[in-house]
Tab-separated table of C-alpha atoms in Angstrom:
chain	number	residue	atom	x	y	z
A	1	MET	CA	13.737	-11.807	-4.503
A	2	ASN	CA	17.445	-11.926	-5.038
A	3	LEU	CA	20.548	-10.344	-3.646
A	4	LYS	CA	23.659	-9.870	-5.695
A	5	ASN	CA	26.973	-8.094	-5.339
A	6	GLY	CA	27.041	-5.388	-7.979
A	7	GLY	CA	24.188	-4.116	-10.139
A	8	SER	CA	21.092	-2.164	-9.173
A	9	GLY	CA	18.646	-4.980	-9.780
A	10	ILE	CA	16.209	-5.308	-12.656
A	11	ILE	CA	13.824	-2.340	-12.819
A	12	PHE	CA	10.460	-2.833	-14.463
A	13	PRO	CA	7.847	-0.082	-15.155
A	14	TYR	CA	5.005	-1.806	-13.327
A	15	ALA	CA	2.825	1.299	-13.575
A	16	LEU	CA	2.506	0.780	-17.342
A	17	CYS	CA	0.879	-2.588	-16.565
A	18	GLY	CA	-1.709	-1.204	-14.153
A	19	SER	CA	0.355	-1.968	-11.054
A	20	PHE	CA	2.545	0.109	-8.709
A	21	GLY	CA	6.195	1.124	-8.506
A	22	PRO	CA	9.028	1.158	-8.387
A	23	THR	CA	9.513	4.245	-6.229
A	24	GLY	CA	11.205	7.113	-8.023
A	25	VAL	CA	10.801	5.710	-11.552
A	26	GLU	CA	8.609	7.453	-14.129
A	27	SER	CA	7.650	5.666	-17.342
A	28	SER	CA	5.655	6.142	-20.538
A	29	ILE	CA	5.200	4.516	-23.959
A	30	SER	CA	4.525	6.142	-27.301
A	31	GLY	CA	3.179	3.721	-29.889
A	32	LYS	CA	1.381	0.396	-29.603
A	33	TYR	CA	2.101	-2.150	-26.883
A	34	THR	CA	0.493	-4.905	-24.822
A	35	TYR	CA	1.543	-6.569	-21.590
A	36	SER	CA	1.201	-9.921	-19.839
A	37	THR	CA	1.761	-11.161	-16.294
A	38	PHE	CA	2.149	-14.510	-14.561
A	39	LEU	CA	-1.588	-14.332	-13.817
A	40	LYS	CA	-2.922	-12.792	-17.037
A	41	ASN	CA	-1.176	-14.382	-19.983
A	42	PRO	CA	-3.761	-15.601	-22.542
A	43	SER	CA	-1.119	-15.884	-25.307
A	44	LYS	CA	1.195	-17.823	-22.952
A	45	LYS	CA	4.102	-15.492	-23.605
A	46	PRO	CA	7.461	-16.186	-21.940
A	47	ILE	CA	7.950	-13.983	-18.854
A	48	GLY	CA	11.061	-13.361	-16.756
A	49	ILE	CA	11.638	-13.025	-13.028
A	50	CYS	CA	9.837	-9.654	-12.765
A	51	GLY	CA	6.513	-11.428	-13.385
A	52	TYR	CA	5.596	-9.014	-16.203
A	53	GLU	CA	6.505	-8.429	-19.845
A	54	ILE	CA	5.738	-5.540	-22.215
A	55	SER	CA	5.377	-6.387	-25.913
A	56	LEU	CA	6.449	-3.412	-28.033
A	57	GLU	CA	5.308	-3.013	-31.625
A	58	ARG	CA	7.780	-1.842	-34.287
A	59	GLY	CA	8.631	1.840	-33.741
A	60	SER	CA	7.163	2.057	-30.224
A	61	LYS	CA	9.264	3.951	-27.676
A	62	LEU	CA	9.520	3.101	-23.967
A	63	SER	CA	10.820	5.939	-21.767
A	64	LEU	CA	12.152	5.486	-18.220
A	65	SER	CA	13.545	8.170	-15.911
A	66	THR	CA	14.542	8.319	-12.241
A	67	SER	CA	13.778	11.031	-9.704
A	68	GLU	CA	15.374	11.981	-6.367
A	69	SER	CA	13.209	9.393	-4.591
A	70	PHE	CA	14.703	6.547	-6.653
A	71	ARG	CA	16.273	4.081	-4.188
A	72	GLY	CA	18.541	2.351	-6.662
A	73	THR	CA	21.991	3.394	-7.829
A	74	SER	CA	22.325	5.188	-11.150
A	75	SER	CA	25.360	4.274	-13.227
A	76	GLU	CA	27.067	4.923	-16.531
A	77	THR	CA	26.141	1.458	-17.810
A	78	ILE	CA	22.739	-0.151	-18.251
A	79	GLU	CA	21.631	-3.639	-19.308
A	80	ILE	CA	18.271	-4.088	-21.020
A	81	TRP	CA	16.479	-7.453	-21.113
A	82	ILE	CA	14.701	-8.288	-24.378
A	83	TYR	CA	12.850	-11.454	-25.433
A	84	SER	CA	12.368	-12.232	-29.137
A	85	PRO	CA	12.307	-15.379	-31.308
A	86	ILE	CA	14.001	-13.343	-34.069
A	87	ASP	CA	17.810	-13.105	-33.965
A	88	SER	CA	18.272	-9.523	-35.107
A	89	SER	CA	18.825	-6.055	-33.658
A	90	HIS	CA	15.751	-5.466	-31.522
A	91	ILE	CA	16.205	-2.036	-29.911
A	92	SER	CA	18.136	1.228	-30.004
A	93	CYS	CA	18.695	3.812	-27.256
A	94	SER	CA	19.017	7.465	-28.237
A	95	GLY	CA	22.153	9.158	-26.845
A	96	LEU	CA	23.711	5.951	-25.494
A	97	THR	CA	26.624	3.953	-26.905
A	98	PRO	CA	25.844	0.277	-27.646
A	99	ILE	CA	28.461	-2.023	-26.097
A	100	SER	CA	27.210	-5.572	-26.574
A	101	ARG	CA	24.264	-7.851	-27.264
A	102	THR	CA	24.373	-11.269	-25.585
A	103	LEU	CA	22.065	-14.266	-26.011
A	104	VAL	CA	21.783	-15.509	-22.408
A	105	ASN	CA	19.044	-18.088	-22.897
A	106	LYS	CA	16.767	-19.298	-25.667
A	107	ASN	CA	15.417	-16.095	-27.316
A	108	THR	CA	16.492	-13.982	-24.307
A	109	TYR	CA	18.971	-11.159	-24.951
A	110	VAL	CA	20.838	-8.675	-22.771
A	111	TYR	CA	21.775	-5.364	-24.407
A	112	ARG	CA	24.464	-3.273	-22.733
A	113	PHE	CA	24.712	0.482	-23.289
A	114	ASN	CA	27.143	3.048	-21.926
A	115	ALA	CA	27.226	6.823	-21.348
A	116	SER	CA	29.800	9.397	-20.233
A	117	LYS	CA	27.915	10.135	-16.988
A	118	PRO	CA	25.364	8.382	-14.729
A	119	ILE	CA	22.216	7.617	-16.690
A	120	LYS	CA	19.081	9.268	-15.299
A	121	SER	CA	16.765	8.509	-18.228
A	122	VAL	CA	16.597	6.152	-21.174
A	123	GLU	CA	14.399	5.923	-24.278
A	124	ILE	CA	14.155	2.445	-25.787
A	125	LYS	CA	12.935	2.209	-29.380
A	126	ALA	CA	11.722	-1.119	-30.773
A	127	ILE	CA	13.372	-1.713	-34.168
A	128	ILE	CA	11.274	-4.865	-34.592
A	129	PRO	CA	8.456	-6.284	-32.409
A	130	CYS	CA	9.966	-7.576	-29.159
A	131	SER	CA	9.231	-8.114	-25.476
A	132	PHE	CA	10.768	-5.884	-22.781
A	133	TRP	CA	11.699	-7.624	-19.496
A	134	GLY	CA	13.408	-4.848	-17.556
A	135	VAL	CA	16.482	-2.655	-17.291
A	136	ASP	CA	19.459	-2.910	-14.932
A	137	PHE	CA	21.459	0.174	-13.931
A	138	HIS	CA	24.667	-1.775	-13.709
A	139	SER	CA	27.194	-1.210	-10.933
A	140	GLU	CA	30.019	-3.448	-9.720
A	141	GLN	CA	30.046	-2.418	-6.061
A	142	GLY	CA	27.788	-2.607	-3.049
A	143	LEU	CA	25.083	-4.893	-1.732
A	144	ILE	CA	22.197	-4.851	-4.197
A	145	TYR	CA	18.647	-5.853	-3.308
A	146	GLN	CA	16.019	-6.529	-5.943
A	147	GLN	CA	12.395	-7.337	-5.122
A	148	ASN	CA	10.303	-9.171	-7.673
A	149	GLY	CA	6.703	-10.082	-7.132
A	150	LEU	CA	3.146	-9.974	-8.394
A	151	VAL	CA	0.015	-9.477	-6.308
A	152	GLY	CA	-1.910	-12.749	-6.253
A	153	ALA	CA	0.920	-14.857	-7.678
A	154	GLN	CA	1.957	-18.257	-6.339
A	155	PHE	CA	5.243	-20.140	-6.411
A	156	ILE	CA	3.774	-22.426	-9.067
A	157	HIS	CA	3.354	-19.459	-11.432
A	158	LEU	CA	7.084	-18.789	-11.186
A	159	ILE	CA	7.887	-22.428	-11.873
A	160	GLN	CA	5.745	-22.344	-15.017
A	161	GLN	CA	8.402	-19.975	-16.416
A	162	ARG	CA	11.245	-22.232	-15.224
A	163	ASP	CA	13.542	-21.939	-18.265
A	164	GLU	CA	13.226	-18.154	-18.519
A	165	VAL	CA	13.723	-17.632	-14.779
A	166	LEU	CA	16.739	-19.946	-14.576
A	167	GLY	CA	18.267	-18.301	-17.639
A	168	GLN	CA	18.091	-14.887	-15.997
A	169	LEU	CA	19.387	-16.143	-12.661
A	170	LYS	CA	22.387	-17.789	-14.348
A	171	TRP	CA	23.265	-14.439	-15.942
A	172	ILE	CA	22.734	-12.402	-12.761
A	173	LYS	CA	24.596	-14.911	-10.541
A	174	PRO	CA	23.028	-13.719	-7.248
A	175	GLU	CA	24.838	-14.538	-4.035
A	176	MET	CA	21.490	-15.072	-2.339
A	177	ILE	CA	17.926	-15.808	-3.445
A	178	VAL	CA	15.044	-15.274	-1.004
A	179	PHE	CA	11.656	-16.894	-1.599
A	180	SER	CA	9.235	-14.995	0.649
A	181	TYR	CA	5.795	-16.588	0.945
A	182	GLY	CA	2.378	-15.033	1.325
A	183	THR	CA	-0.876	-16.955	1.703
A	184	ASN	CA	-2.140	-17.074	-1.896
A	185	GLU	CA	-1.628	-20.833	-2.135
A	186	SER	CA	-3.479	-21.358	1.138
A	187	TYR	CA	-6.848	-20.380	-0.344
A	188	SER	CA	-6.599	-22.300	-3.641
A	189	ASN	CA	-7.057	-25.892	-4.793
A	190	PHE	CA	-4.121	-27.826	-3.473
A	191	ASP	CA	-2.469	-31.200	-4.148
A	192	SER	CA	0.207	-31.532	-1.463
A	193	LEU	CA	2.312	-34.216	-3.199
A	194	ASN	CA	2.287	-32.428	-6.535
A	195	TYR	CA	3.119	-29.146	-4.814
A	196	TYR	CA	6.008	-30.730	-2.883
A	197	ASN	CA	7.517	-32.290	-6.015
A	198	LYS	CA	7.299	-29.115	-8.120
A	199	ILE	CA	8.864	-26.876	-5.456
A	200	LYS	CA	11.577	-29.380	-4.586
A	201	ASN	CA	12.553	-29.977	-8.224
A	202	PHE	CA	12.718	-26.245	-8.900
A	203	ILE	CA	14.987	-25.709	-5.884
A	204	LEU	CA	17.189	-28.587	-7.063
A	205	ASP	CA	17.408	-26.962	-10.518
A	206	ILE	CA	18.586	-23.706	-8.956
A	207	GLN	CA	21.155	-25.490	-6.791
A	208	LYS	CA	22.468	-27.337	-9.841
A	209	GLU	CA	22.797	-24.189	-11.962
A	210	LEU	CA	23.955	-21.913	-9.120
A	211	PRO	CA	25.820	-24.082	-6.593
A	212	GLN	CA	27.404	-21.073	-4.843
A	213	THR	CA	24.100	-19.237	-4.302
A	214	VAL	CA	22.547	-19.226	-0.823
A	215	ILE	CA	18.784	-19.853	-0.788
A	216	LEU	CA	16.459	-18.682	1.978
A	217	ILE	CA	12.786	-19.670	2.158
A	218	SER	CA	10.407	-17.899	4.521
A	219	ASN	CA	6.965	-19.365	5.062
A	220	ALA	CA	3.610	-17.602	5.261
A	221	PRO	CA	2.778	-15.419	8.291
A	222	ASP	CA	-0.345	-15.754	10.413
A	223	THR	CA	-2.918	-13.635	8.562
A	224	ARG	CA	-6.547	-13.764	7.413
A	225	SER	CA	-8.151	-12.851	4.087
A	226	ALA	CA	-11.736	-11.571	4.344
A	227	ASN	CA	-11.742	-13.092	7.852
A	228	LYS	CA	-11.178	-16.566	6.376
A	229	ILE	CA	-8.736	-19.049	7.889
A	230	PRO	CA	-6.040	-20.118	5.362
A	231	GLN	CA	-6.796	-23.838	5.707
A	232	LYS	CA	-3.924	-25.061	3.504
A	233	GLU	CA	-1.272	-22.952	5.219
A	234	ILE	CA	-0.197	-25.486	7.857
A	235	CYS	CA	0.420	-28.102	5.165
A	236	ILE	CA	2.281	-25.640	2.911
A	237	ASN	CA	4.480	-24.375	5.735
A	238	ARG	CA	5.404	-27.932	6.679
A	239	ILE	CA	6.217	-28.767	3.056
A	240	LEU	CA	8.497	-25.723	2.794
A	241	GLU	CA	10.317	-26.642	5.986
A	242	GLN	CA	10.715	-30.235	4.818
A	243	ILE	CA	12.154	-29.126	1.460
A	244	ALA	CA	14.536	-26.724	3.208
A	245	THR	CA	15.715	-29.471	5.567
A	246	GLU	CA	16.157	-32.079	2.819
A	247	ASN	CA	18.113	-29.710	0.579
A	248	LYS	CA	20.127	-28.061	3.373
A	249	ILE	CA	18.910	-24.563	2.639
A	250	SER	CA	17.931	-21.796	5.035
A	251	PHE	CA	14.403	-21.605	6.396
A	252	LEU	CA	12.794	-18.706	8.253
A	253	ASP	CA	9.614	-19.639	10.116
A	254	ILE	CA	7.769	-16.308	10.032
A	255	ASN	CA	4.604	-17.918	11.411
A	256	LYS	CA	6.417	-19.184	14.492
A	257	ALA	CA	8.361	-15.925	14.781
A	258	MET	CA	5.034	-14.094	15.093
A	259	GLY	CA	3.995	-16.382	17.944
A	260	GLY	CA	2.198	-19.169	16.080
A	261	TRP	CA	-1.441	-19.609	15.084
A	262	GLY	CA	-3.739	-16.938	16.455
A	263	SER	CA	-0.878	-14.546	17.204
A	264	LEU	CA	-2.153	-12.066	14.599
A	265	TYR	CA	-4.788	-10.936	17.130
A	266	LEU	CA	-2.035	-10.103	19.589
A	267	TRP	CA	-0.232	-8.222	16.826
A	268	GLN	CA	-3.478	-6.405	16.030
A	269	LYS	CA	-3.887	-5.454	19.680
A	270	SER	CA	-0.303	-4.164	19.622
A	271	ASN	CA	-1.093	-1.995	16.576
A	272	LEU	CA	1.085	-3.951	14.163
A	273	PHE	CA	-1.647	-4.954	11.662
A	274	LEU	CA	-3.959	-3.122	9.307
A	275	SER	CA	-7.671	-3.598	9.921
A	276	ASP	CA	-7.931	-6.235	7.153
A	277	LEU	CA	-5.758	-8.652	9.215
A	278	LEU	CA	-4.004	-9.501	5.955
A	279	HIS	CA	-1.354	-6.783	5.759
A	280	PHE	CA	1.072	-5.426	8.346
A	281	ASN	CA	1.167	-1.706	9.048
A	282	GLN	CA	4.466	0.181	9.008
A	283	GLU	CA	5.484	-0.872	12.525
A	284	GLY	CA	4.532	-4.508	11.910
A	285	ALA	CA	6.453	-4.512	8.640
A	286	LYS	CA	9.511	-3.175	10.475
A	287	LEU	CA	9.329	-6.051	12.927
A	288	ILE	CA	9.032	-8.600	10.113
A	289	ALA	CA	12.000	-6.871	8.474
A	290	ASP	CA	13.977	-7.425	11.692
A	291	PHE	CA	13.272	-11.147	11.431
A	292	PHE	CA	14.617	-11.128	7.877
A	293	THR	CA	17.669	-9.107	8.903
A	294	LEU	CA	18.530	-11.601	11.621
A	295	SER	CA	18.115	-14.453	9.166
A	296	LEU	CA	20.195	-12.802	6.436
A	297	MET	CA	22.977	-12.134	8.920
A	298	LYS	CA	22.835	-15.721	10.066
A	299	CYS	CA	22.932	-16.966	6.474
A	300	ALA	CA	25.974	-14.815	5.824
A	301	GLN	CA	27.484	-16.046	9.113
A	302	PHE	CA	28.140	-12.578	10.489
A	303	ASP	CA	28.824	-14.130	13.884
A	304	SER	CA	30.864	-11.151	15.077
A	305	LEU	CA	27.840	-8.843	14.925
A	306	ILE	CA	25.880	-8.185	18.101
A	307	ILE	CA	22.153	-8.146	17.335
A	308	LYS	CA	19.990	-6.304	19.856
A	309	PRO	CA	16.471	-7.640	20.557
A	310	TYR	CA	13.630	-5.688	18.995
A	311	GLU	CA	11.919	-3.425	21.523
A	312	SER	CA	8.234	-4.243	21.240
A	313	ASN	CA	5.124	-4.331	23.403
A	314	VAL	CA	4.239	-7.719	21.898
A	315	THR	CA	4.441	-10.208	24.767
A	316	SER	CA	4.557	-13.441	22.766
A	317	LYS	CA	7.824	-15.187	22.074
A	318	MET	CA	9.191	-14.394	18.636
A	319	SER	CA	11.819	-16.850	17.498
A	320	ALA	CA	12.987	-17.017	13.900
A	321	VAL	CA	13.783	-20.634	13.068
A	322	LEU	CA	16.827	-21.020	10.882
A	323	TYR	CA	18.803	-24.188	10.171
A	324	GLY	CA	16.693	-25.834	12.873
A	325	GLN	CA	17.793	-23.231	15.441
A	326	SER	CA	15.873	-20.363	17.001
A	327	ILE	CA	16.803	-16.708	17.281
A	328	SER	CA	14.998	-15.461	20.392
A	329	LEU	CA	13.755	-11.888	20.245
A	330	VAL	CA	11.414	-11.468	23.208
A	331	PRO	CA	10.416	-13.852	26.003
A	332	ASP	CA	8.034	-16.816	26.126
A	333	PRO	CA	5.871	-18.536	23.516
A	334	ILE	CA	2.173	-18.793	22.865
A	335	LYS	CA	1.566	-22.505	22.312
A	336	ASN	CA	-1.130	-22.726	19.689
A	337	ASN	CA	-0.471	-25.144	16.864
A	338	GLU	CA	-3.745	-25.023	14.968
A	339	PRO	CA	-5.462	-22.186	13.064
A	340	GLU	CA	-7.669	-20.100	15.300
A	341	ASN	CA	-10.297	-17.599	14.242
A	342	ARG	CA	-10.814	-15.893	17.598
A	343	PRO	CA	-8.726	-13.529	19.724
A	344	ILE	CA	-6.254	-15.041	22.170
A	345	ASN	CA	-7.211	-14.985	25.831
A	346	ASN	CA	-4.223	-12.982	27.057
A	347	ASN	CA	-4.961	-13.664	30.729
A	348	ALA	CA	-4.925	-17.417	30.172
A	349	ASN	CA	-1.733	-17.273	28.136
A	350	LYS	CA	0.198	-14.766	30.234
A	351	PRO	CA	3.928	-15.408	29.746
A	352	VAL	CA	6.149	-16.379	32.651
A	353	GLN	CA	8.867	-13.778	33.177
A	354	LYS	CA	12.314	-15.377	32.826
A	355	LYS	CA	15.662	-14.318	34.241
A	356	VAL	CA	18.659	-13.765	32.012
A	357	TYR	CA	22.284	-14.833	32.377
A	358	ILE	CA	24.951	-13.216	30.145
A	359	VAL	CA	27.583	-15.692	28.954
A	360	LYS	CA	31.112	-14.791	30.110
A	361	LYS	CA	34.498	-15.931	28.851
A	362	GLY	CA	35.186	-19.521	29.951
A	363	ASP	CA	31.514	-20.318	30.642
A	364	THR	CA	30.029	-23.638	29.618
A	365	LEU	CA	26.370	-24.530	29.683
A	366	SER	CA	26.975	-26.948	32.571
A	367	HIS	CA	28.583	-24.139	34.605
A	368	ILE	CA	25.641	-21.875	33.827
A	369	ALA	CA	23.212	-24.659	34.786
A	370	LYS	CA	24.802	-24.884	38.248
A	371	LYS	CA	24.686	-21.091	38.719
A	372	THR	CA	21.037	-20.853	37.651
A	373	HIS	CA	19.926	-24.047	39.416
A	374	LYS	CA	18.692	-25.512	36.141
A	375	SER	CA	19.677	-28.646	34.263
A	376	VAL	CA	21.574	-28.453	30.976
A	377	LYS	CA	18.569	-30.077	29.278
A	378	GLU	CA	16.245	-27.360	30.623
A	379	LEU	CA	18.518	-24.560	29.394
A	380	VAL	CA	18.792	-26.144	25.954
A	381	LYS	CA	15.001	-26.361	25.714
A	382	ILE	CA	14.277	-22.873	27.085
A	383	ASN	CA	16.806	-21.194	24.776
A	384	HIS	CA	16.144	-23.391	21.735
A	385	LEU	CA	19.798	-24.389	21.474
A	386	LYS	CA	20.732	-26.931	18.840
A	387	SER	CA	23.696	-28.086	20.918
A	388	PRO	CA	24.874	-27.413	24.512
A	389	ASP	CA	28.260	-26.463	23.048
A	390	GLN	CA	26.883	-23.647	20.869
A	391	ILE	CA	27.051	-20.673	23.209
A	392	ARG	CA	29.200	-17.555	22.880
A	393	VAL	CA	30.429	-14.696	25.031
A	394	GLY	CA	27.750	-12.011	25.451
A	395	GLN	CA	24.877	-14.369	24.586
A	396	LYS	CA	21.715	-14.147	26.695
A	397	ILE	CA	20.703	-17.418	28.363
A	398	TYR	CA	17.167	-17.416	29.743
A	399	TYR	CA	16.361	-19.556	32.783
């Protein structure tokens, strides 16, 4: 996923490739075409950050239109991504004015078209055989969010398209890139050292090409697939945290934020999971989204914002770890460091109710320690503070 200032994000007609989305976009193709994905690519075709490509035969027409449910921003300018080893005019768009064609990477082109009013539909005709990678309704204002992903894909599949992905990212120049992990890797063959080196080198490549871009990695949540424990997940999560620490990039510990290993049963009891224990329901997804929101705000250093704790009937402690710190959402942790395939005994792990002190102007942690009859060390540990000096007015200090 990436965030950038300006632009609507790359839109790809996933439905034409047997997948879903995006919301509010209708698509069709007249003429011959094939498609490939990160997972199904027998011809080993180059693929961009969307994880899909559509190969259009000469004369084929790809039509895209947006409806009222489209969540992006329509604009008078669009950019179309095309891959082709032939340096020639690849496409035309009926009713739109061609502005430019730019070679942004080896065999990767960006076509820009303009119109007199916001573009609601576009018909792309292949002049010669070429590969379609997506279209961007281009705008220069606003915070733009673009989600890219493929069901079943792993980080390694993205890295296999390193040159193509980096080429697109260099053109887009996102202010933030978020790598959000699922558990696909956790059920596959796994070489920890090889995995560590590939992920680390890819992150280093991004930092070299985009030194001003903020990177956030979130690890895999506590879930199950077909009631199986994701045995490799502990190792993968530790590798991700190590890479984040070594390269000074942001890290969101979703697993810990949920409450640690076995916490999914508590989430299930609180009606936050679907019955498959692999996917969150709408309420659970909202809570995970809150974790991300807190992390994104922290990455952007919006320190002036007051973030209210999420109101939830989940009794485990939910703390999103970022830069080695914790953002506390609700009180007291479930201490369970290993994978568990049975429900948590809630009576045995009943949280201790803590009191709260609100930091006032002029307060120091030592002053608060005296008022609460706790030591500074205890307060630092209870509130997951990185430093005794890092408190602010209005902050909640549990004791």
